[in-house]
XYZ file of C-alpha atoms in Angstrom:
567
model
C 7.779 -13.149 -40.555
C 7.154 -9.846 -42.368
C 6.939 -6.892 -40.029
C 3.608 -5.085 -39.894
C 4.276 -1.402 -40.456
C 2.237 1.268 -38.752
C 1.389 2.680 -42.166
C -0.267 -0.599 -43.234
C -3.439 0.605 -41.545
C -4.012 3.096 -44.374
C -3.605 0.730 -47.337
C -4.336 -2.897 -46.381
C -7.693 -4.532 -47.027
C -10.666 -3.999 -49.296
C -11.892 -0.891 -47.486
C -8.504 0.782 -48.087
C -8.645 0.409 -51.861
C -9.230 4.123 -52.284
C -6.124 4.842 -50.209
C -4.068 2.590 -52.460
C -5.483 4.511 -55.404
C -4.180 7.735 -53.885
C -0.759 6.159 -53.340
C -0.684 4.913 -56.939
C -1.505 8.470 -57.986
C 1.621 9.612 -56.119
C 3.655 7.417 -58.462
C 4.074 4.525 -56.022
C 3.834 0.875 -57.004
C 2.981 -2.128 -54.827
C 6.603 -2.509 -53.726
C 6.784 1.149 -52.645
C 3.476 0.866 -50.805
C 4.676 -2.131 -48.813
C 7.746 -0.261 -47.508
C 7.839 1.986 -44.420
C 6.275 5.365 -45.228
C 8.380 8.308 -44.074
C 7.311 11.922 -43.647
C 9.950 14.399 -44.831
C 8.810 17.522 -43.016
C 10.640 20.688 -44.012
C 10.365 24.466 -44.087
C 11.944 25.004 -47.480
C 10.794 27.949 -49.551
C 11.316 31.613 -50.211
C 10.072 32.896 -46.844
C 13.623 33.897 -45.866
C 17.251 33.064 -46.716
C 17.148 30.659 -43.750
C 14.733 28.454 -45.686
C 16.074 28.942 -49.203
C 18.395 25.911 -49.376
C 16.241 23.526 -47.367
C 14.056 21.995 -50.074
C 17.112 20.901 -52.052
C 18.405 19.203 -48.913
C 15.001 17.579 -48.367
C 15.191 16.067 -51.855
C 18.615 14.650 -51.018
C 17.215 13.243 -47.775
C 14.443 11.542 -49.753
C 17.129 9.841 -51.854
C 18.749 8.552 -48.660
C 15.401 7.281 -47.366
C 14.743 5.429 -50.618
C 18.240 3.928 -50.532
C 17.577 2.801 -46.963
C 14.374 0.979 -47.880
C 11.686 3.589 -47.210
C 9.071 5.448 -49.218
C 9.395 9.205 -48.588
C 6.516 11.704 -48.519
C 7.605 15.346 -48.814
C 5.554 17.601 -46.530
C 6.386 21.341 -46.409
C 5.166 23.208 -43.314
C 4.683 26.881 -42.479
C 7.605 29.015 -41.306
C 7.735 32.596 -39.999
C 10.980 34.527 -40.334
C 12.034 36.569 -37.321
C 14.225 38.594 -39.667
C 11.240 39.730 -41.725
C 8.820 40.162 -38.827
C 11.124 42.060 -36.462
C 10.145 45.488 -35.110
C 6.513 45.388 -36.238
C 3.274 43.631 -35.322
C 4.122 40.607 -37.479
C 6.525 39.415 -34.769
C 3.476 38.300 -32.781
C 3.297 35.317 -35.128
C 6.882 34.163 -34.583
C 6.599 32.154 -31.366
C 3.052 31.198 -32.312
C 4.478 29.568 -35.460
C 6.439 27.126 -33.299
C 3.126 25.681 -32.118
C 1.660 25.689 -35.638
C 4.633 23.681 -36.875
C 4.527 21.164 -34.021
C 0.787 20.759 -34.579
C 1.321 20.326 -38.332
C 3.916 17.601 -37.783
C 1.546 15.791 -35.424
C -1.485 16.187 -37.678
C 0.177 14.871 -40.827
C 2.156 12.090 -39.142
C -0.835 10.730 -37.260
C -3.389 11.214 -40.005
C -1.189 9.557 -42.655
C 0.189 6.865 -40.312
C 3.814 7.496 -41.216
C 6.406 5.090 -39.829
C 9.103 7.690 -39.293
C 9.932 11.383 -39.604
C 12.820 13.286 -41.092
C 12.618 17.001 -40.307
C 14.604 19.857 -41.817
C 14.443 23.387 -40.438
C 16.545 26.491 -40.548
C 15.191 29.361 -38.465
C 14.475 30.342 -34.878
C 11.049 28.780 -34.318
C 10.710 26.190 -37.056
C 13.550 24.126 -35.595
C 12.123 23.643 -32.077
C 8.665 23.337 -33.661
C 9.744 20.352 -35.759
C 11.588 18.766 -32.825
C 8.532 19.233 -30.599
C 6.373 17.531 -33.214
C 8.808 14.628 -33.438
C 8.841 14.113 -29.677
C 5.049 14.416 -29.520
C 4.548 11.733 -32.181
C 7.410 9.572 -30.811
C 8.133 7.903 -34.134
C 11.704 7.094 -35.237
C 12.980 10.541 -36.196
C 16.053 12.404 -37.412
C 16.368 16.189 -37.448
C 18.662 18.109 -39.782
C 19.479 21.830 -39.686
C 19.601 23.586 -43.057
C 22.824 25.402 -42.160
C 23.994 28.958 -41.540
C 24.811 31.634 -44.089
C 28.394 32.629 -44.748
C 29.470 36.034 -43.440
C 29.799 38.977 -45.788
C 32.760 41.289 -46.204
C 32.845 45.077 -46.199
C 35.974 47.221 -46.231
C 38.126 44.218 -45.368
C 36.123 42.983 -42.372
C 33.567 40.246 -41.922
C 29.985 41.347 -41.323
C 26.650 39.684 -40.639
C 23.032 40.744 -40.186
C 23.474 42.098 -36.649
C 25.962 44.655 -37.944
C 23.143 45.974 -40.127
C 20.745 46.309 -37.188
C 23.330 48.201 -35.185
C 24.270 50.442 -38.118
C 20.619 51.601 -38.201
C 21.125 52.955 -34.684
C 24.288 54.747 -35.775
C 22.476 56.373 -38.666
C 19.670 57.537 -36.361
C 22.291 58.909 -33.979
C 24.000 60.708 -36.904
C 27.165 58.663 -36.330
C 26.922 57.040 -39.757
C 25.547 57.919 -43.165
C 22.615 56.233 -44.953
C 24.859 55.200 -47.850
C 27.068 53.262 -45.403
C 23.985 51.432 -44.173
C 22.933 50.659 -47.743
C 26.356 49.209 -48.600
C 26.251 47.052 -45.480
C 22.723 45.759 -46.154
C 23.786 44.538 -49.600
C 26.615 42.341 -48.282
C 25.699 41.336 -44.724
C 23.835 38.150 -45.771
C 25.619 37.064 -48.976
C 24.288 33.481 -49.175
C 21.328 31.321 -48.294
C 21.249 30.095 -44.710
C 20.339 31.198 -41.215
C 22.007 34.031 -39.297
C 25.718 33.344 -38.965
C 26.336 33.983 -35.245
C 25.408 31.981 -32.167
C 21.902 33.348 -32.305
C 18.767 31.228 -31.916
C 19.062 29.184 -35.124
C 22.617 28.002 -34.506
C 21.943 27.483 -30.808
C 18.966 25.229 -31.579
C 20.981 23.471 -34.290
C 23.672 22.512 -31.794
C 20.946 21.504 -29.337
C 19.516 19.086 -31.927
C 22.889 17.300 -31.992
C 23.226 17.374 -28.217
C 19.772 15.842 -27.684
C 20.724 13.022 -30.051
C 18.061 13.911 -32.631
C 20.552 15.053 -35.303
C 23.716 13.449 -36.684
C 26.801 14.521 -34.740
C 28.775 17.067 -36.716
C 25.860 18.099 -38.932
C 24.799 21.487 -37.623
C 27.743 23.752 -38.411
C 28.192 22.785 -42.068
C 27.330 26.052 -43.908
C 24.075 26.037 -45.849
C 25.741 26.513 -49.246
C 28.476 23.885 -48.893
C 28.204 20.903 -51.246
C 28.808 18.595 -48.288
C 25.206 19.226 -47.226
C 23.871 17.012 -50.025
C 25.758 13.962 -48.774
C 24.877 14.868 -45.204
C 21.158 14.914 -46.044
C 21.381 11.537 -47.782
C 23.202 10.114 -44.767
C 20.486 11.487 -42.475
C 17.896 9.664 -44.596
C 19.786 6.375 -44.320
C 20.302 6.945 -40.595
C 16.567 7.415 -40.129
C 15.788 4.204 -41.997
C 18.177 2.303 -39.739
C 16.224 3.620 -36.742
C 12.911 2.731 -38.404
C 14.021 -0.827 -39.179
C 15.195 -1.468 -35.625
C 12.277 0.596 -34.175
C 14.425 3.003 -32.257
C 15.708 4.716 -30.408
C 12.580 6.836 -30.353
C 12.577 10.597 -29.606
C 11.418 10.063 -26.027
C 14.349 7.665 -25.545
C 16.609 10.534 -26.583
C 14.906 13.486 -24.874
C 15.448 12.741 -21.193
C 16.193 14.921 -18.199
C 19.877 14.111 -18.633
C 19.956 15.003 -22.344
C 18.047 18.218 -21.631
C 20.699 19.102 -19.056
C 23.319 18.375 -21.731
C 21.516 20.758 -24.087
C 21.422 23.479 -21.446
C 25.160 22.969 -20.871
C 25.726 23.456 -24.599
C 23.806 26.752 -24.440
C 25.974 27.906 -21.557
C 29.235 26.842 -23.180
C 28.464 28.741 -26.383
C 26.849 31.891 -24.966
C 23.751 30.747 -26.843
C 20.382 32.347 -27.364
C 18.018 33.183 -24.517
C 15.256 31.703 -26.682
C 16.634 28.275 -25.805
C 15.257 28.856 -22.299
C 11.801 28.851 -23.921
C 12.395 25.982 -26.299
C 14.044 23.420 -23.997
C 11.098 23.394 -21.537
C 8.709 23.142 -24.498
C 10.566 20.150 -25.991
C 10.662 18.562 -22.529
C 6.920 19.119 -22.182
C 6.326 16.995 -25.292
C 8.207 14.137 -23.599
C 6.225 14.480 -20.372
C 9.216 15.925 -18.509
C 8.955 18.943 -16.236
C 11.980 21.077 -17.142
C 11.435 24.739 -16.342
C 13.390 27.948 -16.771
C 14.787 27.311 -13.303
C 16.039 23.852 -14.324
C 17.777 25.338 -17.349
C 19.265 28.093 -15.192
C 20.698 25.596 -12.713
C 22.752 24.041 -15.509
C 23.764 27.428 -16.893
C 25.077 28.433 -13.490
C 27.436 25.455 -13.246
C 28.750 25.340 -16.826
C 31.668 27.436 -18.129
C 31.683 29.513 -21.307
C 34.011 27.754 -23.754
C 33.196 29.069 -27.243
C 34.079 32.621 -28.294
C 31.050 33.221 -30.509
C 29.111 36.282 -31.624
C 27.209 38.270 -30.483
C 29.257 38.332 -27.278
C 32.447 36.983 -28.838
C 34.401 37.008 -32.092
C 33.552 33.967 -34.202
C 30.724 32.608 -36.361
C 29.201 29.242 -37.309
C 31.601 28.771 -40.229
C 34.525 29.143 -37.821
C 33.085 26.428 -35.566
C 32.721 24.170 -38.617
C 36.347 24.740 -39.564
C 37.612 23.584 -36.155
C 35.420 20.474 -36.105
C 31.828 21.533 -35.488
C 29.633 21.187 -32.423
C 31.331 17.874 -31.402
C 34.437 19.892 -30.482
C 32.406 21.838 -27.918
C 30.619 18.721 -26.689
C 33.918 16.875 -26.304
C 35.323 19.741 -24.227
C 32.218 19.650 -22.009
C 32.352 15.870 -21.664
C 36.039 15.861 -20.730
C 35.368 18.622 -18.214
C 32.643 16.565 -16.542
C 29.764 18.784 -17.679
C 27.832 16.254 -19.814
C 25.989 12.987 -19.221
C 27.920 10.875 -21.697
C 25.632 7.857 -21.430
C 22.692 9.607 -23.136
C 21.547 7.877 -26.321
C 21.791 9.314 -29.823
C 19.688 8.416 -32.859
C 22.384 5.963 -33.967
C 21.668 3.843 -30.898
C 25.121 4.628 -29.532
C 25.855 6.802 -26.509
C 26.870 10.436 -26.812
C 30.272 9.573 -25.317
C 30.833 6.886 -27.953
C 29.804 9.263 -30.733
C 32.264 11.885 -29.454
C 35.217 9.505 -29.233
C 36.672 10.736 -32.519
C 35.761 14.416 -32.142
C 38.550 16.940 -32.615
C 39.998 18.601 -29.502
C 39.362 22.318 -28.858
C 41.524 24.605 -30.976
C 42.085 27.072 -28.124
C 40.736 30.076 -30.023
C 37.203 29.441 -31.266
C 36.681 26.778 -28.604
C 38.626 26.408 -25.365
C 38.921 23.380 -23.128
C 37.150 23.317 -19.776
C 40.378 24.016 -17.897
C 40.764 27.381 -19.673
C 37.254 28.829 -20.035
C 36.380 32.286 -21.261
C 34.215 32.715 -18.155
C 33.505 30.481 -15.151
C 29.777 30.248 -15.808
C 27.600 30.107 -18.880
C 26.572 32.971 -21.073
C 22.922 33.091 -19.918
C 21.701 33.591 -16.363
C 18.382 33.629 -14.514
C 17.314 36.538 -12.310
C 14.635 36.529 -9.608
C 13.208 39.070 -7.195
C 10.071 41.055 -6.506
C 9.991 42.161 -10.149
C 10.259 38.578 -11.453
C 9.003 36.057 -8.871
C 9.024 33.229 -11.437
C 12.244 34.356 -13.057
C 13.695 36.349 -15.941
C 16.586 35.735 -18.338
C 19.701 37.776 -19.163
C 22.433 36.918 -21.645
C 25.649 37.881 -19.848
C 28.142 36.577 -22.445
C 30.254 39.547 -23.518
C 28.786 41.930 -20.911
C 31.246 44.181 -19.110
C 28.696 45.353 -16.567
C 26.700 42.935 -14.410
C 25.192 45.402 -11.915
C 22.853 48.260 -12.721
C 20.450 50.541 -10.886
C 18.317 53.303 -12.294
C 14.889 54.891 -12.704
C 12.221 53.073 -14.684
C 11.092 54.404 -18.048
C 7.885 52.480 -18.719
C 6.236 51.619 -22.048
C 3.125 49.505 -22.543
C 4.122 48.152 -25.957
C 7.121 47.826 -28.246
C 5.886 50.484 -30.685
C 5.775 53.229 -28.033
C 9.300 52.371 -26.928
C 10.584 52.296 -30.490
C 9.315 55.842 -31.083
C 11.130 57.066 -27.970
C 14.372 55.260 -28.797
C 14.431 56.515 -32.377
C 13.968 60.048 -31.049
C 16.648 59.573 -28.376
C 14.019 60.304 -25.715
C 15.770 58.362 -22.986
C 18.879 58.932 -20.937
C 21.931 56.932 -19.899
C 21.151 55.297 -16.571
C 17.504 54.606 -17.450
C 15.912 51.196 -16.997
C 13.618 50.886 -19.998
C 10.627 48.637 -19.341
C 8.439 47.226 -22.122
C 5.477 45.342 -20.709
C 2.343 43.622 -21.986
C 4.481 41.827 -24.575
C 4.394 38.363 -22.969
C 2.965 35.194 -24.556
C -0.592 36.047 -23.523
C -0.393 39.829 -23.285
C 1.214 40.501 -26.663
C -0.079 38.090 -27.633
C 2.878 36.257 -29.083
C 5.862 37.352 -26.947
C 7.594 39.524 -29.519
C 11.370 39.867 -29.516
C 12.950 43.289 -29.184
C 16.020 43.013 -31.423
C 15.046 46.122 -33.358
C 15.089 48.247 -30.201
C 18.193 46.721 -28.622
C 20.179 47.049 -31.843
C 19.165 50.698 -32.149
C 20.243 51.388 -28.575
C 23.584 49.712 -29.219
C 24.031 51.583 -32.474
C 23.364 54.848 -30.634
C 26.290 54.045 -28.345
C 24.169 53.259 -25.283
C 24.423 49.464 -25.285
C 25.429 49.090 -21.628
C 24.514 52.589 -20.506
C 20.861 51.615 -20.133
C 19.064 48.429 -19.149
C 16.020 47.021 -20.923
C 13.470 44.770 -19.201
C 10.475 43.078 -20.824
C 8.024 40.216 -20.468
C 8.643 39.728 -24.186
C 11.684 38.097 -25.756
C 15.048 39.066 -27.099
C 16.697 37.720 -30.216
C 19.654 35.404 -29.927
C 21.490 38.237 -31.663
C 20.723 40.716 -28.880
C 23.559 42.067 -26.788
C 23.591 44.515 -23.911
C 21.908 44.569 -20.508
C 18.645 43.142 -21.848
C 16.402 41.126 -19.532
C 13.526 39.188 -21.037
C 10.962 36.503 -20.210
C 9.953 38.322 -17.008
C 7.465 36.023 -15.270
C 4.659 36.290 -14.394
C 3.949 38.572 -17.336
C 2.113 41.855 -16.883
C -1.045 40.607 -18.590
C -1.696 38.029 -15.854
C -0.973 40.399 -12.971
C 2.801 40.146 -12.781
C 4.647 42.896 -10.882
C 5.807 44.480 -14.146
C 2.246 45.805 -14.529
C 2.659 47.824 -11.314
C 5.842 49.732 -12.174
C 5.685 53.503 -12.740
C 8.110 55.933 -14.323
C 10.832 56.817 -11.843
C 10.659 53.661 -9.711
C 14.187 52.544 -8.901
C 15.022 49.171 -10.401
C 18.083 47.140 -9.378
C 19.823 44.404 -11.390
C 22.557 42.136 -10.056
C 23.666 39.449 -12.508
C 26.916 38.541 -10.785
C 27.515 34.809 -10.239
C 25.605 33.691 -7.172
C 23.400 36.785 -7.110
C 20.841 36.722 -9.920
C 18.587 39.482 -8.615
C 15.980 41.734 -10.255
C 13.936 44.016 -8.031
C 12.143 47.317 -7.697
C 12.572 49.506 -4.604
C 9.050 48.847 -3.310
C 7.883 46.699 -0.438
C 5.400 43.877 -0.893
C 2.825 46.106 0.766
C 3.656 48.926 -1.628
C 3.218 46.658 -4.639
C -0.052 45.273 -3.270
C -1.361 48.805 -2.707
C -0.847 49.571 -6.383
C -2.759 46.548 -7.648
C -6.138 48.130 -7.198
C -4.943 51.350 -8.841
C -3.807 49.795 -12.116
C -6.457 50.561 -14.751
C -7.890 47.542 -16.498
C -6.596 47.177 -20.050
C -9.291 47.050 -22.661
C -9.379 43.618 -24.222
C -8.632 43.444 -27.929
C -10.452 41.068 -30.219
C -7.596 39.632 -32.242
C -9.471 36.987 -34.193
C -7.771 34.109 -35.976
C -4.610 32.427 -34.778
C -3.634 35.136 -32.267
C -6.958 34.866 -30.469
C -6.667 31.096 -30.144
C -3.039 31.352 -29.045
C -3.748 33.945 -26.344
C -6.548 31.785 -24.968
C -4.371 28.720 -24.320
C -0.708 29.752 -24.069
C 1.031 29.259 -20.733
C 3.807 31.069 -18.895
C 7.201 31.631 -20.480
C 9.018 30.062 -17.526
C 7.399 26.742 -18.475
C 8.083 27.143 -22.197
C 4.977 29.076 -23.345
C 3.325 25.799 -24.311
C -0.240 25.444 -25.557
C -1.407 22.001 -24.482
C -1.536 19.938 -21.300
C 1.190 17.406 -22.008
C 1.955 14.072 -23.616
C -0.907 12.990 -25.870
C -2.831 9.833 -25.001
C -1.347 6.940 -26.946
C -4.851 5.426 -27.101
C -5.625 8.024 -29.758
C -2.813 6.674 -31.935
C -2.044 3.019 -31.149
C-alpha cells in the first residue's frame, strides 16, 4: 500500500489543481509531486562570512535529498550577524532573530505541508533558531552547520576575529598603532565561515551533534573544505532515510537526557554562555522545562576537557584535525558524563555512533582522567543581586573572587563612552543594566566593551555585570544574564555607584551579591525613578511585549503548539 505523505494534502484532488499548477511551475513533474516534499531551510547569503558558503552546501543537500527519493524546496530565511551588529543598537535584533527564524521555519513547514526539514545555519542565533523550528514542527529533520572559518596568520602567529577586537582596546590605550590594527583586520578572517574559536557558533554546532540532530563528525569540518559538499549530500540522504521510516523525530531526540548531554559538551569545551539561553529555548519547543539552573547543575559536575579559545589555545580546525566533536563526546562518555542511550537521527544510540570515534589526543582534547579543570568552563552565580541566577564563563580565568565598588551605567552606549575614555579604575565592578530581553529590548551582547577592556590591559582587573549577554568570544570576569532583569524590577535596578559588590565563582560557591540587606534593597525600590517608556515600533515592540526571562531561555510563546492545528 502506498504511503500517504503529509504533503499530499496540498496537491491531491480537484480542489488542489491550482496547487499542482504551482508545483509544475517549479519545474516538478507528476513523479516529483508524488514524492515526499522536503524543506531545505538555510541562512545562506552575503549577510556575513558565516553565511557565505551555506547556499552552496544547501544545493549539495538538495542533491542528496533527490538521490534519497525526496523533492527538495529551497527556503532561505533571515539571519542577523552578531559580528556586524556588535557595539551599536543593531545588536538588539540579534537574539530577536532567533525567534524570527524559528517562526519562519514553522510558518513555511506548516503552510506548505512539508514532510521533512533539512536546516543549514552558520552563526550565533540562526543555528538555535533553525533547531527550535525543527523541534516545534516535529517533522523528520537533520541539521547541518555551515562550518567555521580558517584562522589567519600575522607575523608568524595564528589570529582570529577576537584578536582584532582586543587590538582595538590596545590602540585606544596607546599600546598599539592604528596601522597594526589595520593589518590585523585584513587577515583575521581569511575565509568564509563562522568565528574560529569555541564561541557561540561552534558551541551550538557541537550541540547539534550531541542532541542527535546533526550527523556525528559534521560540525568541525571547516567551511571551505571540499569535504563539506559530500557531507551535505550525506545529510540529505540521511534525512530521507528518517522521512521514509518516519523517525526518529526531533522530540524523540531532544529529551532531558540529551539536553544534559549538550550541557556537558558546553562544560567540556569551555563553550559559549549563550548556550545557557539556547538550550532552555530548544527544550521549551519540546515541552521540557530545562532552565538555567538545570544547565548549571550539569556544568558543575562536568570537567573541562578541550583546550579551546577564548580561554585556551586551539580552534575549530584543530578539533577537526584530531577527529572532531566525537572525540570530545567519546571522552565524556568513557568518563561517565553522558547518557549514551540517547537516540540520534540515524536511529542508533549516541554510544553506538561513538563506537568508532578517535580517542583524545591529549593536547587539544584530554581524557576525563586528566582534565584541564575539575568543572566546566561556565558557572551559575546566585545571590541578592541575581535571585534567579547569572552566568560567568570561568574557562581560562585566573581569578575567581572579586570585590569592588559599583560603577553603574543604564545602557551599553554610556559604558562604551567611559571605557573608551579610560574613565574607570582597576578594582571597579562595572554594571550595565536595562539591557535584558525586555529592557533592551533584545538582550544585547557586550563583546565590544569586554574586548576593549581586555585590550586596555584590564581584563581581570575589573568585573563587568549585566542583564544583557556576552559573546561566546568574551573573556574576563564578565557576568551576564542577571535575572530578574532590571526592567522587571530585578535588584540590578537598585544598585548605585559605590555599592560594594562581591563575586565568588569558586567551585561550590557561585555567589553574586551587593553589600545591602533585604530591607535596604526594599527601601530603595520606591526611590528608583520610573524609566520613560520608549515606543520602539516594529519587531522590537512586539518582542518586548512577549519575551520572557533569560533564565528560562528568553522565549516568546507558551510552549508546544497544539497538534490539532497541524494534524
